[in-house]
XYZ file of N, CA and C in Angstrom:
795
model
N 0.850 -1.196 0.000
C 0.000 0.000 0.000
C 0.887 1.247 0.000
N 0.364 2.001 -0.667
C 1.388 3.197 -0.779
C 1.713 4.179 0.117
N 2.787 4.830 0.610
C 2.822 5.658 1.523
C 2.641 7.072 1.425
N 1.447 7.792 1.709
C 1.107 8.871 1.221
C 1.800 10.150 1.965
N 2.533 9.717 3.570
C 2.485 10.891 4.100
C 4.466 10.436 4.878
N 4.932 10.839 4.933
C 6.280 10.938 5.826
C 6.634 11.677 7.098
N 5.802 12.872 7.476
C 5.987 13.307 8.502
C 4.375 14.061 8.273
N 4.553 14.741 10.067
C 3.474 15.642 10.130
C 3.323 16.678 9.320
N 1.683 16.986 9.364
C 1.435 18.314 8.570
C 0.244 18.758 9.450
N 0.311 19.824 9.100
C -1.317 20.924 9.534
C -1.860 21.690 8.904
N -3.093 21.474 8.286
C -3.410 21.524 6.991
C -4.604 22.863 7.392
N -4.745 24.102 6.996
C -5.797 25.150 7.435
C -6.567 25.403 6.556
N -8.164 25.386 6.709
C -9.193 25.828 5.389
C -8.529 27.453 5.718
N -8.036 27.782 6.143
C -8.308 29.668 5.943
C -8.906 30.205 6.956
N -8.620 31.558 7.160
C -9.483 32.558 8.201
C -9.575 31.605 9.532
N -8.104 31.219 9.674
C -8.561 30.045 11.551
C -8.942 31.386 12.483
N -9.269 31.333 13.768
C -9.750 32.411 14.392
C -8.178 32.902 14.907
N -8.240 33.773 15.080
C -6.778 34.646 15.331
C -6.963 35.694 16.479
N -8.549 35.854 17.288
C -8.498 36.589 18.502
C -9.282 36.339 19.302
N -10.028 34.731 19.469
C -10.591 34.339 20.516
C -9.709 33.483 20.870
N -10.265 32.089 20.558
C -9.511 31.181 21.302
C -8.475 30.620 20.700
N -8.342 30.977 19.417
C -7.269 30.303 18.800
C -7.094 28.929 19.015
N -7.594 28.708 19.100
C -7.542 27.262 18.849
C -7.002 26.169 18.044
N -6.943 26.464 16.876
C -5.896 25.845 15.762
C -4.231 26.632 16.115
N -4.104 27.411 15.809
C -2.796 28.055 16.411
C -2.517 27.567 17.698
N -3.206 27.218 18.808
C -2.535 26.905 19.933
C -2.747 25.414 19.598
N -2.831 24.637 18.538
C -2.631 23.336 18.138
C -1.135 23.047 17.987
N -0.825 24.503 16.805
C 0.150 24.447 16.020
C 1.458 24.846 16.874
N 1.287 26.108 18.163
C 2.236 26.050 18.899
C 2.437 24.773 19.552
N 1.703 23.918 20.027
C 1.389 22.718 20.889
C 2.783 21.645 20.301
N 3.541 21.406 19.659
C 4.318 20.483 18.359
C 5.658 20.888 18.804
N 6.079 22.504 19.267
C 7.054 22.513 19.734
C 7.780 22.718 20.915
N 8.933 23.081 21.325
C 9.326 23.660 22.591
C 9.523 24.925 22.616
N 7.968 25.483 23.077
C 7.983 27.058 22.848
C 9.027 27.691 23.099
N 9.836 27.440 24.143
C 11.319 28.560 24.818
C 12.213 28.480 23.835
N 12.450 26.847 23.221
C 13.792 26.858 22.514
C 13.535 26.672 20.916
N 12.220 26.215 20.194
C 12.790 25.670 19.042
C 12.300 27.341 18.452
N 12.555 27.380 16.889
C 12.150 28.165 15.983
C 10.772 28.040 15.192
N 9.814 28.676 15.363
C 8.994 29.163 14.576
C 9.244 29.918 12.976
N 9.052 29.043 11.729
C 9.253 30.275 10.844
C 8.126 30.614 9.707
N 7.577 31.990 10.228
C 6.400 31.794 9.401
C 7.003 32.523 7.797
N 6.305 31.529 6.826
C 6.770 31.474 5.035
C 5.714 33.009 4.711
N 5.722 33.803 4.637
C 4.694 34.843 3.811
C 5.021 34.605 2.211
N 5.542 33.712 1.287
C 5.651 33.710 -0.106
C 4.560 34.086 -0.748
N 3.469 33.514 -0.396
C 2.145 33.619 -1.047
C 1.589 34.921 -0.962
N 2.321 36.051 -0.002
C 0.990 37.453 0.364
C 1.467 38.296 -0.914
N 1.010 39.055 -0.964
C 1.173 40.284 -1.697
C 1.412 41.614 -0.825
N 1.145 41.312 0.463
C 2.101 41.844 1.897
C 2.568 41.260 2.523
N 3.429 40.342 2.352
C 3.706 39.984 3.403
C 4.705 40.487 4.801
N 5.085 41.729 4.774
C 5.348 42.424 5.839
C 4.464 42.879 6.895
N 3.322 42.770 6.109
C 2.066 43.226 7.457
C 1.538 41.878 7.825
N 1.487 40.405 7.335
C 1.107 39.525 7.520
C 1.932 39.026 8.220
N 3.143 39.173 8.179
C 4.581 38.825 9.010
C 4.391 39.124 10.601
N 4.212 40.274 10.462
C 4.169 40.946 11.813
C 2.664 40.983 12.364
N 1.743 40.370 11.831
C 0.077 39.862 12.223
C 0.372 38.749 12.849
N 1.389 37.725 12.374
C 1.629 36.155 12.530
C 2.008 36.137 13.971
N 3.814 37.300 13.542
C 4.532 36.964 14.430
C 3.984 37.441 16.050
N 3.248 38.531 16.348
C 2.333 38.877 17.376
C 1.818 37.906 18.208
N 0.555 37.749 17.139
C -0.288 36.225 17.418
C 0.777 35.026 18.331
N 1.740 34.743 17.705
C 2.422 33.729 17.985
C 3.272 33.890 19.415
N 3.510 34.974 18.800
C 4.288 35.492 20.333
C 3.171 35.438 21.593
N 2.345 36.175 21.196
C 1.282 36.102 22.309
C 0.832 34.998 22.587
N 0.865 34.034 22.288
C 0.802 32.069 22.279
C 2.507 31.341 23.326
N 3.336 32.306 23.382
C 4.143 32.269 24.025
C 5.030 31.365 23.483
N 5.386 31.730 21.769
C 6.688 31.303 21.253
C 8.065 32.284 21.494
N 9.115 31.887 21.415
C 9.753 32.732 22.003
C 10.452 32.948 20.784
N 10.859 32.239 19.903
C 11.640 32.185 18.900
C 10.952 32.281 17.404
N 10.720 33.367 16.743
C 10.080 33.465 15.625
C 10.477 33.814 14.536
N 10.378 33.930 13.559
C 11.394 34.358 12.220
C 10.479 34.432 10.713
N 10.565 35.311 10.255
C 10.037 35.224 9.103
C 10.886 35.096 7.601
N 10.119 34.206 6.400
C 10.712 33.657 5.736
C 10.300 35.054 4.766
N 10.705 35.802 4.198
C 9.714 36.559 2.765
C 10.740 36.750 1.379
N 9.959 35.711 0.869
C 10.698 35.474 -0.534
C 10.002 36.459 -1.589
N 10.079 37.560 -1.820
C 9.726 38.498 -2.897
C 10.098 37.891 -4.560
N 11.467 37.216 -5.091
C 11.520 37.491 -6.192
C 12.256 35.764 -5.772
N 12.200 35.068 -7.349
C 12.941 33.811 -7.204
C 14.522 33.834 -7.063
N 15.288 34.705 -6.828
C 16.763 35.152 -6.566
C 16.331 34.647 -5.135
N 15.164 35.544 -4.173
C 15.697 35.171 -3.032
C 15.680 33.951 -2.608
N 15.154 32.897 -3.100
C 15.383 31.394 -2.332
C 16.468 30.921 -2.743
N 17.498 31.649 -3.711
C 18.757 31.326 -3.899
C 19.736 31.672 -2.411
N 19.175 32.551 -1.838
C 19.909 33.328 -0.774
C 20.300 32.333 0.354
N 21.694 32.234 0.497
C 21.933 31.339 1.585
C 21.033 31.436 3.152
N 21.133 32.825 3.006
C 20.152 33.675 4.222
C 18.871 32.838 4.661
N 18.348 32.731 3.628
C 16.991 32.459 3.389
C 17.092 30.530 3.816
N 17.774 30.411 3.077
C 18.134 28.741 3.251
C 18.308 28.184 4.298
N 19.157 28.801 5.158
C 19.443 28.672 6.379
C 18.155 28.975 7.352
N 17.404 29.739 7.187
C 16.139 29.990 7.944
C 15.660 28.672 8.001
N 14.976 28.253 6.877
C 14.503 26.782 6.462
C 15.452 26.100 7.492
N 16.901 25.682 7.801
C 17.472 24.773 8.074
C 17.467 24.865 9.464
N 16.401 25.677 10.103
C 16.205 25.936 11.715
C 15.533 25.379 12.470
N 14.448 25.936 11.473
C 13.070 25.934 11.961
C 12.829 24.950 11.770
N 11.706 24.612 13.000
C 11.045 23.568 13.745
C 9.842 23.275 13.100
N 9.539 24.528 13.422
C 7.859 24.762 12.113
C 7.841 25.767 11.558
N 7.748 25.064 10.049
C 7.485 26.471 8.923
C 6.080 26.599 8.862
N 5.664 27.690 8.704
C 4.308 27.801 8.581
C 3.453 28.747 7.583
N 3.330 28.017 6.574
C 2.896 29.064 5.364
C 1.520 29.977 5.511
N 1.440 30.809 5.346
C 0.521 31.788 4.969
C -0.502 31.760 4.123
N -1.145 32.446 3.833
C -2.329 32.654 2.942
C -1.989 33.604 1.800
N -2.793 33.742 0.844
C -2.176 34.324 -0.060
C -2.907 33.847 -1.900
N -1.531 33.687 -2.396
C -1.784 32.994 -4.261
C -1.062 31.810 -4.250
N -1.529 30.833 -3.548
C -0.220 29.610 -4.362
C 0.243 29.443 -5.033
N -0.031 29.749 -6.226
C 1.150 29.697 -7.699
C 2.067 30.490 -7.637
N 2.211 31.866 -6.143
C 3.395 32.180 -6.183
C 4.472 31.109 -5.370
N 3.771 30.995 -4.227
C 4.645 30.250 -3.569
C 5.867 28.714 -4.693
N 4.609 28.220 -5.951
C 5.372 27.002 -6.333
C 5.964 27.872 -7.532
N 5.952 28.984 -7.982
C 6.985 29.357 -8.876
C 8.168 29.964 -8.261
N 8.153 30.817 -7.083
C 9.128 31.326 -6.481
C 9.964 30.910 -6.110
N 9.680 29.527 -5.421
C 10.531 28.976 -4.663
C 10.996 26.994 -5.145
N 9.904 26.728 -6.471
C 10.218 25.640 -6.768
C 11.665 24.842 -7.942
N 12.219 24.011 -7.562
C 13.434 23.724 -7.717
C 14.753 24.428 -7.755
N 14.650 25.229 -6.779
C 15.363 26.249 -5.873
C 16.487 25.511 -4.747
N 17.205 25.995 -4.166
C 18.253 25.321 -2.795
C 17.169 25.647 -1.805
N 16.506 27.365 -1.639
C 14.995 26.802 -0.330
C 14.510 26.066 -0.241
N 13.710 25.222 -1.268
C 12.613 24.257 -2.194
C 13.773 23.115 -1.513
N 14.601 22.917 -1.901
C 15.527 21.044 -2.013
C 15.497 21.359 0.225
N 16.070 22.454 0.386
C 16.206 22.566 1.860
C 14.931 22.315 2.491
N 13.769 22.848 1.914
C 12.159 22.605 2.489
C 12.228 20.826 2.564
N 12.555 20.380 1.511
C 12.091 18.810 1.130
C 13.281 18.015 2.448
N 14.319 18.477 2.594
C 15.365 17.903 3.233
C 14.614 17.759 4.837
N 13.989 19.249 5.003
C 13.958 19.277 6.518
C 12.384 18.471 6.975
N 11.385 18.618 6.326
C 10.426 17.542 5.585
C 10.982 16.079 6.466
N 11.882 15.669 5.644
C 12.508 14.232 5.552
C 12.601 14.168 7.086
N 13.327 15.032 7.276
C 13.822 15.389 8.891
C 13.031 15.213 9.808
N 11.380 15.244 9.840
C 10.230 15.242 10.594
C 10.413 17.016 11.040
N 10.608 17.883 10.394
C 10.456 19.342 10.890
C 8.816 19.395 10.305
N 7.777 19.844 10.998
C 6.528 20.056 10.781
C 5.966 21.322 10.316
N 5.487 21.128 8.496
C 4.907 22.182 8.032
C 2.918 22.431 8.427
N 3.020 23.764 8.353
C 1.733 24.350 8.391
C 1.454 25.182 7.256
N 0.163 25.343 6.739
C -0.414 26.111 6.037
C -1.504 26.047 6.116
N -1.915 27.775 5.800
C -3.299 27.763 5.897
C -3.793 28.689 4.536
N -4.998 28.478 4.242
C -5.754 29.226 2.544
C -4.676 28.881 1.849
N -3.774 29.669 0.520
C -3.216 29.167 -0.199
C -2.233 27.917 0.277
N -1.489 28.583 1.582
C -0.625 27.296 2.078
C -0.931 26.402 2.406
N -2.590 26.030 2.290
C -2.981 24.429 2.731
C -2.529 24.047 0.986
N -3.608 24.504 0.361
C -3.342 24.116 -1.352
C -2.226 23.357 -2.213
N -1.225 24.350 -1.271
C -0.159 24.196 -2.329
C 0.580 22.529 -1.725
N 0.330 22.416 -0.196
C 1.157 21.429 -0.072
C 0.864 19.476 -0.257
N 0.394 19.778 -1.076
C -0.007 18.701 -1.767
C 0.825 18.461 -3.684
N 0.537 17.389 -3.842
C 1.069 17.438 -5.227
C 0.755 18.212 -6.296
N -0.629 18.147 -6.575
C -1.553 18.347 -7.053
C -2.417 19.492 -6.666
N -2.093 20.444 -6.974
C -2.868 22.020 -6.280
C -4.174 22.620 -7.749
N -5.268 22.650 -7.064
C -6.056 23.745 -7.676
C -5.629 24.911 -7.780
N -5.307 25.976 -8.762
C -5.187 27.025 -8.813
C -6.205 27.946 -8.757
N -7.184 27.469 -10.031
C -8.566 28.821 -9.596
C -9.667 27.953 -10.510
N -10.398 28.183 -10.565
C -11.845 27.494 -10.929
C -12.864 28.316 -10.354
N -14.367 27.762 -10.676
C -15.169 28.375 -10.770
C -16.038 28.052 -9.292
N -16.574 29.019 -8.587
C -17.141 28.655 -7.594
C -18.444 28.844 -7.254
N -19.234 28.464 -6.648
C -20.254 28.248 -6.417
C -21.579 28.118 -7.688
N -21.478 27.581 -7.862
C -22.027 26.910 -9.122
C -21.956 25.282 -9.720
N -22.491 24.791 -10.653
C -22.908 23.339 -10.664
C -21.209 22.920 -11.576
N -20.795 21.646 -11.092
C -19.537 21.788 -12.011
C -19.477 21.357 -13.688
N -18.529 22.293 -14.118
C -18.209 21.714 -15.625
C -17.140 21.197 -16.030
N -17.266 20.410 -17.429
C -16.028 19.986 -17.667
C -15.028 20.912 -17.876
N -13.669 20.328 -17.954
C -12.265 21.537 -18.156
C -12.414 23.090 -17.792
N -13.019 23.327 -16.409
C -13.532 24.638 -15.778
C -11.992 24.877 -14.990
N -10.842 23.980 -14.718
C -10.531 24.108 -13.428
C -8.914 24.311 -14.182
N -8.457 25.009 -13.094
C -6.786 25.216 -13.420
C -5.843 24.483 -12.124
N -5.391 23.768 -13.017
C -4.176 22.926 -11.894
C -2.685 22.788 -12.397
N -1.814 23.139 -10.901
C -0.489 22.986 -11.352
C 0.311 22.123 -9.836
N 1.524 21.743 -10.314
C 2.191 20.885 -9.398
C 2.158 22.169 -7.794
N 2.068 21.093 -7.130
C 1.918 21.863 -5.736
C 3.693 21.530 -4.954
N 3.831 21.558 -4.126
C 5.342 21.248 -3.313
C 5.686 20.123 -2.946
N 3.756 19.085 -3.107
C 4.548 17.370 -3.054
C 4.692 16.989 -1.278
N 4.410 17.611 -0.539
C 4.151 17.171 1.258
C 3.476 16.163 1.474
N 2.296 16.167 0.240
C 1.113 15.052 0.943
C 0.935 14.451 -0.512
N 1.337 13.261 -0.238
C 0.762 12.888 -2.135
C -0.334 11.944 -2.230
N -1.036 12.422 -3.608
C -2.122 11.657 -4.022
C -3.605 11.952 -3.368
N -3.441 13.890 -3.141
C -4.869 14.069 -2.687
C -4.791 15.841 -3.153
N -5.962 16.140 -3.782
C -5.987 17.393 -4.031
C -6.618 18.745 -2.872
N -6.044 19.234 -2.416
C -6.595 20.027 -1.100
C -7.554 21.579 -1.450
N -8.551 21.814 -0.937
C -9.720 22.880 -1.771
C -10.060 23.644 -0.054
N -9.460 24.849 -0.211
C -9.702 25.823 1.505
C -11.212 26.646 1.318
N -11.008 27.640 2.407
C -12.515 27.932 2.423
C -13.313 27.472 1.870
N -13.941 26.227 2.067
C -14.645 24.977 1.082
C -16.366 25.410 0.944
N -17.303 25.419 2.430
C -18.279 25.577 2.019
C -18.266 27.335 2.143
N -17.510 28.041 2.983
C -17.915 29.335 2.259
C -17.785 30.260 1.162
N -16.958 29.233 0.247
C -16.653 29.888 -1.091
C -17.443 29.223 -2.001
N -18.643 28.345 -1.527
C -18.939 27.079 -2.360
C -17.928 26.430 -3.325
N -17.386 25.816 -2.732
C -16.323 25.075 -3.542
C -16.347 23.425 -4.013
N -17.754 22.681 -3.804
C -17.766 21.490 -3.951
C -17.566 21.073 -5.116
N -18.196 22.128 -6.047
C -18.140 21.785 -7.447
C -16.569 21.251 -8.262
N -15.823 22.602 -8.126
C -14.756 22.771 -8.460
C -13.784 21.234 -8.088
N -13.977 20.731 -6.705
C -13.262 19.802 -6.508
C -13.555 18.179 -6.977
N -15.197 18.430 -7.111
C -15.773 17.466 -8.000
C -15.039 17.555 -9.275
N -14.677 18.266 -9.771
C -14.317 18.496 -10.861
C -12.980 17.977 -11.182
N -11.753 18.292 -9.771
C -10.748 17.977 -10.160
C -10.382 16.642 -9.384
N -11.225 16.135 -9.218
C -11.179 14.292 -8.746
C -11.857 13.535 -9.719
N -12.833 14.329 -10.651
C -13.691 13.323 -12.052
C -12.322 13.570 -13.180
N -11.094 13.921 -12.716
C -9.755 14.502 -13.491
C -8.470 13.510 -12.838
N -8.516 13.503 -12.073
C -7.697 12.452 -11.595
C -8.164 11.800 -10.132
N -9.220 10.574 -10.600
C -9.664 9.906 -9.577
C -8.745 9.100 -9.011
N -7.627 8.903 -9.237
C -6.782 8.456 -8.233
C -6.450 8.531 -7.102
N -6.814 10.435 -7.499
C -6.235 11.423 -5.741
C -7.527 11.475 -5.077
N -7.491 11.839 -3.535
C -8.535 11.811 -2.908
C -8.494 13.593 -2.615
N -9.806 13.869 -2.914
C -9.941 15.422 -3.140
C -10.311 15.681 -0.890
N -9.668 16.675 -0.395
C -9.941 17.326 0.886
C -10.290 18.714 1.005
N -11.694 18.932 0.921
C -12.292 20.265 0.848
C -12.252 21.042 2.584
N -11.541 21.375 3.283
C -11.680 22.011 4.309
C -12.099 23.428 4.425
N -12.987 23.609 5.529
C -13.991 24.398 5.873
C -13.092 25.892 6.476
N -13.358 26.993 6.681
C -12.782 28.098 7.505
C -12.506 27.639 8.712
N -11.482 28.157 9.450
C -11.520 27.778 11.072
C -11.701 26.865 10.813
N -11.012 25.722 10.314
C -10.366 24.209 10.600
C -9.743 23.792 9.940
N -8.928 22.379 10.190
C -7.836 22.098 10.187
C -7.916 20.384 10.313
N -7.191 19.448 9.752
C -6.282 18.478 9.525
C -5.194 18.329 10.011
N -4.748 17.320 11.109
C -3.304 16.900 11.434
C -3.554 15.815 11.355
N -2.483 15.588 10.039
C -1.902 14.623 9.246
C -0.963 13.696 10.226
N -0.853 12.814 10.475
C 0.498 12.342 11.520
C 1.357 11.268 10.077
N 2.263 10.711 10.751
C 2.845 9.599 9.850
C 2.648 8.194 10.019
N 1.476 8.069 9.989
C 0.806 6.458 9.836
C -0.296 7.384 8.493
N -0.041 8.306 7.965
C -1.262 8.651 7.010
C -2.962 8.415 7.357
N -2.589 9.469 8.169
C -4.097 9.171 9.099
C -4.050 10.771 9.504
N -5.709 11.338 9.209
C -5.737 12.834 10.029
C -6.971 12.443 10.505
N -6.694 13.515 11.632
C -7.700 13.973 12.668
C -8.201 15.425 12.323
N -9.391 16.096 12.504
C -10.065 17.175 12.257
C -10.461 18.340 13.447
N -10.166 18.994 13.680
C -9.737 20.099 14.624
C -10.691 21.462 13.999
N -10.926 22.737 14.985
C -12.179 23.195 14.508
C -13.461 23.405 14.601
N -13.621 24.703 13.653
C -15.466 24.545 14.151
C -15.940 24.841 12.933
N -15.651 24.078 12.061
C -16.504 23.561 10.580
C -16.294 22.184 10.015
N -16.758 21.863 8.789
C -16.089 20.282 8.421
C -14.806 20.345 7.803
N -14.933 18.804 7.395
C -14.085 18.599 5.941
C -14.649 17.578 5.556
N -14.310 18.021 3.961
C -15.143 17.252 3.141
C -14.014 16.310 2.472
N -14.502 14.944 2.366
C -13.530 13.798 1.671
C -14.286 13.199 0.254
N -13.530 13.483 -1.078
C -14.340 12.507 -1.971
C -12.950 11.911 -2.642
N -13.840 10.749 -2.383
C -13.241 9.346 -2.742
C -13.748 9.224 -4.518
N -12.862 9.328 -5.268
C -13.225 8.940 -6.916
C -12.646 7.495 -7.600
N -12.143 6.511 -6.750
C -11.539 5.450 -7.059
C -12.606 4.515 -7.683
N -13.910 4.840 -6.910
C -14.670 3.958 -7.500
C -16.221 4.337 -8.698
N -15.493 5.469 -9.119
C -16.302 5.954 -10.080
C -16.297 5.418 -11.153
N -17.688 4.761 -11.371
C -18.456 3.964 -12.544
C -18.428 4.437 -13.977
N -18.334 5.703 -13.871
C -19.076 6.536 -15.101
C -18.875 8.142 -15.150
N -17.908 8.418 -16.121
C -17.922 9.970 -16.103
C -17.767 10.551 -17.609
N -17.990 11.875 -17.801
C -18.073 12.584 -19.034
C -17.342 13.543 -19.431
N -16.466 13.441 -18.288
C -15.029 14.427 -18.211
C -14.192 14.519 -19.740
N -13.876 15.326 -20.208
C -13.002 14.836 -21.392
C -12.780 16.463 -21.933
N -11.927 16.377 -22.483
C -11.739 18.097 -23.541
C -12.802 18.536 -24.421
N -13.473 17.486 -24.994
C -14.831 18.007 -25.522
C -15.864 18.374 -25.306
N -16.597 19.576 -25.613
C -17.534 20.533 -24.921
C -17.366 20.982 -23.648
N -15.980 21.585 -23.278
C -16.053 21.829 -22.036
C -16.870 22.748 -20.921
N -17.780 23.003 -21.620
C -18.607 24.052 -20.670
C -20.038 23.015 -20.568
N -20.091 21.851 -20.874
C -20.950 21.085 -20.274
C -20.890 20.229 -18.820
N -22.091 20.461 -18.864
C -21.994 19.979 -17.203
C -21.496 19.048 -16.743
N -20.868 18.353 -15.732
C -20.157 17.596 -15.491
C -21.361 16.518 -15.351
N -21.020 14.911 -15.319
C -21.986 14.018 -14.897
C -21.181 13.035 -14.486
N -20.918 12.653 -13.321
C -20.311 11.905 -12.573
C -21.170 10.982 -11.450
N -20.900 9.360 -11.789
C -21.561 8.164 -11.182
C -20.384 7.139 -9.979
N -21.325 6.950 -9.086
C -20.891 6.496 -7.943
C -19.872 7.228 -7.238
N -19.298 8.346 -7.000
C -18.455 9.494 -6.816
C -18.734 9.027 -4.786
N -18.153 8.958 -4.134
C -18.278 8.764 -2.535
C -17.517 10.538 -1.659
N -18.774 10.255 -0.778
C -17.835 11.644 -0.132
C -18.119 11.414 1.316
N -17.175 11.437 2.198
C -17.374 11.784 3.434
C -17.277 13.036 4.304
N -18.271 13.317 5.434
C -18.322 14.603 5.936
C -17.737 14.686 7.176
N -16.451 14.975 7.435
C -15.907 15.138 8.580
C -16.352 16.172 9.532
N -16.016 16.325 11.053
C -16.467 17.275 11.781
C -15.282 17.130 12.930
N -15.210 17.593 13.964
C -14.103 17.721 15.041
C -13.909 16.651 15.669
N -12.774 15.924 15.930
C -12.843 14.733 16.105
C -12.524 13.638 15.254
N -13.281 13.743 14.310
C -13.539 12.753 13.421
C -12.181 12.420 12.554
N -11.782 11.036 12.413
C -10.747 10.743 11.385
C -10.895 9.900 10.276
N -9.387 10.178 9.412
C -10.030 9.434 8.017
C -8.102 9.037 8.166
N -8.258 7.712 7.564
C -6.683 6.853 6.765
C -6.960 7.014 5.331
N -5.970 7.839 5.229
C -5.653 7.774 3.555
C -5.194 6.856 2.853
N -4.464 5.862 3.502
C -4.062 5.043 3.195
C -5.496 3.996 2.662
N -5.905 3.656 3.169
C -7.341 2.851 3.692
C -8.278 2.974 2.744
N -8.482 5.020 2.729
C -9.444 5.588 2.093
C -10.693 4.971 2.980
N -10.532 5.218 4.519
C -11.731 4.743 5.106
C -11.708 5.884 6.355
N -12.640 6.328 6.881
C -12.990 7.285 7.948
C -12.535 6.485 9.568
């Protein structure tokens, strides 16, 4: 059976709460040794990330990390930067941001940051992301598609993601962007992968037996396309509606777990 996962991850639909209880964040501090290890939050994806930097690093601090650092890769020169590399080679937990994912996998992909990300990975150093940074860390990333609406064929844009979690396509702010369609869409595209639609304010920890648990106060949504009977997916007429048979989905809630491996709840 294949091994989908190698170390931990923490996977965020977006918008986790950031001034009540925090609750996902005090998940994510929870992983290290607040006094001594490094925190490094990635802003690649913002289009500020200097004000998102210093939103993070606050938050975090006020969670009582002591050690924080920010990663901000502006142009693909900088993940050449030893500077930058070395950040990666610290930190305990990187923790990506929100943002555009297609910056994060052009900026920084097959780069010395990028090979150093994958190294420390190997290492069991534990990544986070949340909105674009859940997306991207998968193989297989949605870029943009159409939302809330019934799905169609060839509606959806996909490009290689950073490869953390393989063989499942990840879809953030899920039901408040209406996003079911879209991911229907890109699992009737490669039913191999198992599509994970997560909700705002929640979260996935992935461990390494390829098994997550659901954290939060919304769902996640699981569709299983392995055993789809019948579909109409194809390059021709692509603005027709999608029609997809025997398609399985499960509805996660807090608590609740699913083996990827298994493909069973």
């Amino acid at each position: 059976m294949e091994e989908r996962i190698k170390s931990n991850l923490i996977i965020i639909g977006g918008a986790e709460d950031k001034e009540g209880d925090k609750n996902i964040l005090k998940e994510v501090c929870s992983h290290i040794d607040k006094d001594k290890d490094e925190l490094l939050v990635a802003t690649v994806a913002s289009g500020v990330p200097e004000e998102l930097g210093d939103q993070y690093k606050y938050i975090f601090s006020g969670l009582g990390v002591r050690n924080i650092t920010i990663l901000n890769v502006k142009e693909r020169k900088d993940a050449y930067d030893d500077y930058h590399v070395n950040l990666i080679s610290r930190a305990s937990i990187v923790f990506f941001t929100g943002g555009d994912q297609l910056r994060i996998t052009s900026l920084i992909g097959g780069t010395p940051l990028y090979r150093m990300m994958k190294k420390r990975y190997e290492e069991g150093c534990m990544f986070v992301g949340t909105s674009a940074g859940a997306s991207v860390m998968s193989d297989t990333m949605i870029v943009t598609g159409p939302e809330e609406e019934s799905p169609r064929k060839c509606t959806l844009k996909m490009a290689p993601g950073l490869g953390l979690i393989k063989g499942v396509i990840i879809d953030q702010h899920f039901a408040q962007r209406g996003r079911i369609g879209r991911l229907l869409v890109g699992i009737s595209e490669n039913p191999e992968s198992i599509g994970i639609g997560i909700d705002e304010d929640t979260a996935i920890i992935v461990n390494r037996e390829a098994q997550f648990s659901v954290i939060g106060s919304g769902a996640v949504y699981v569709i299983d396309g392995s055993e789809i009977t019948k579909t109409n997916v194809s390059e021709q007429n692509p603005d027709e509606i999608l029609s997809i048979c025997n398609i399985k989905m499960h509805i996660l809630k807090k608590d609740d777990k699913y083996d990827l491996n298994r493909r069973t709840p």
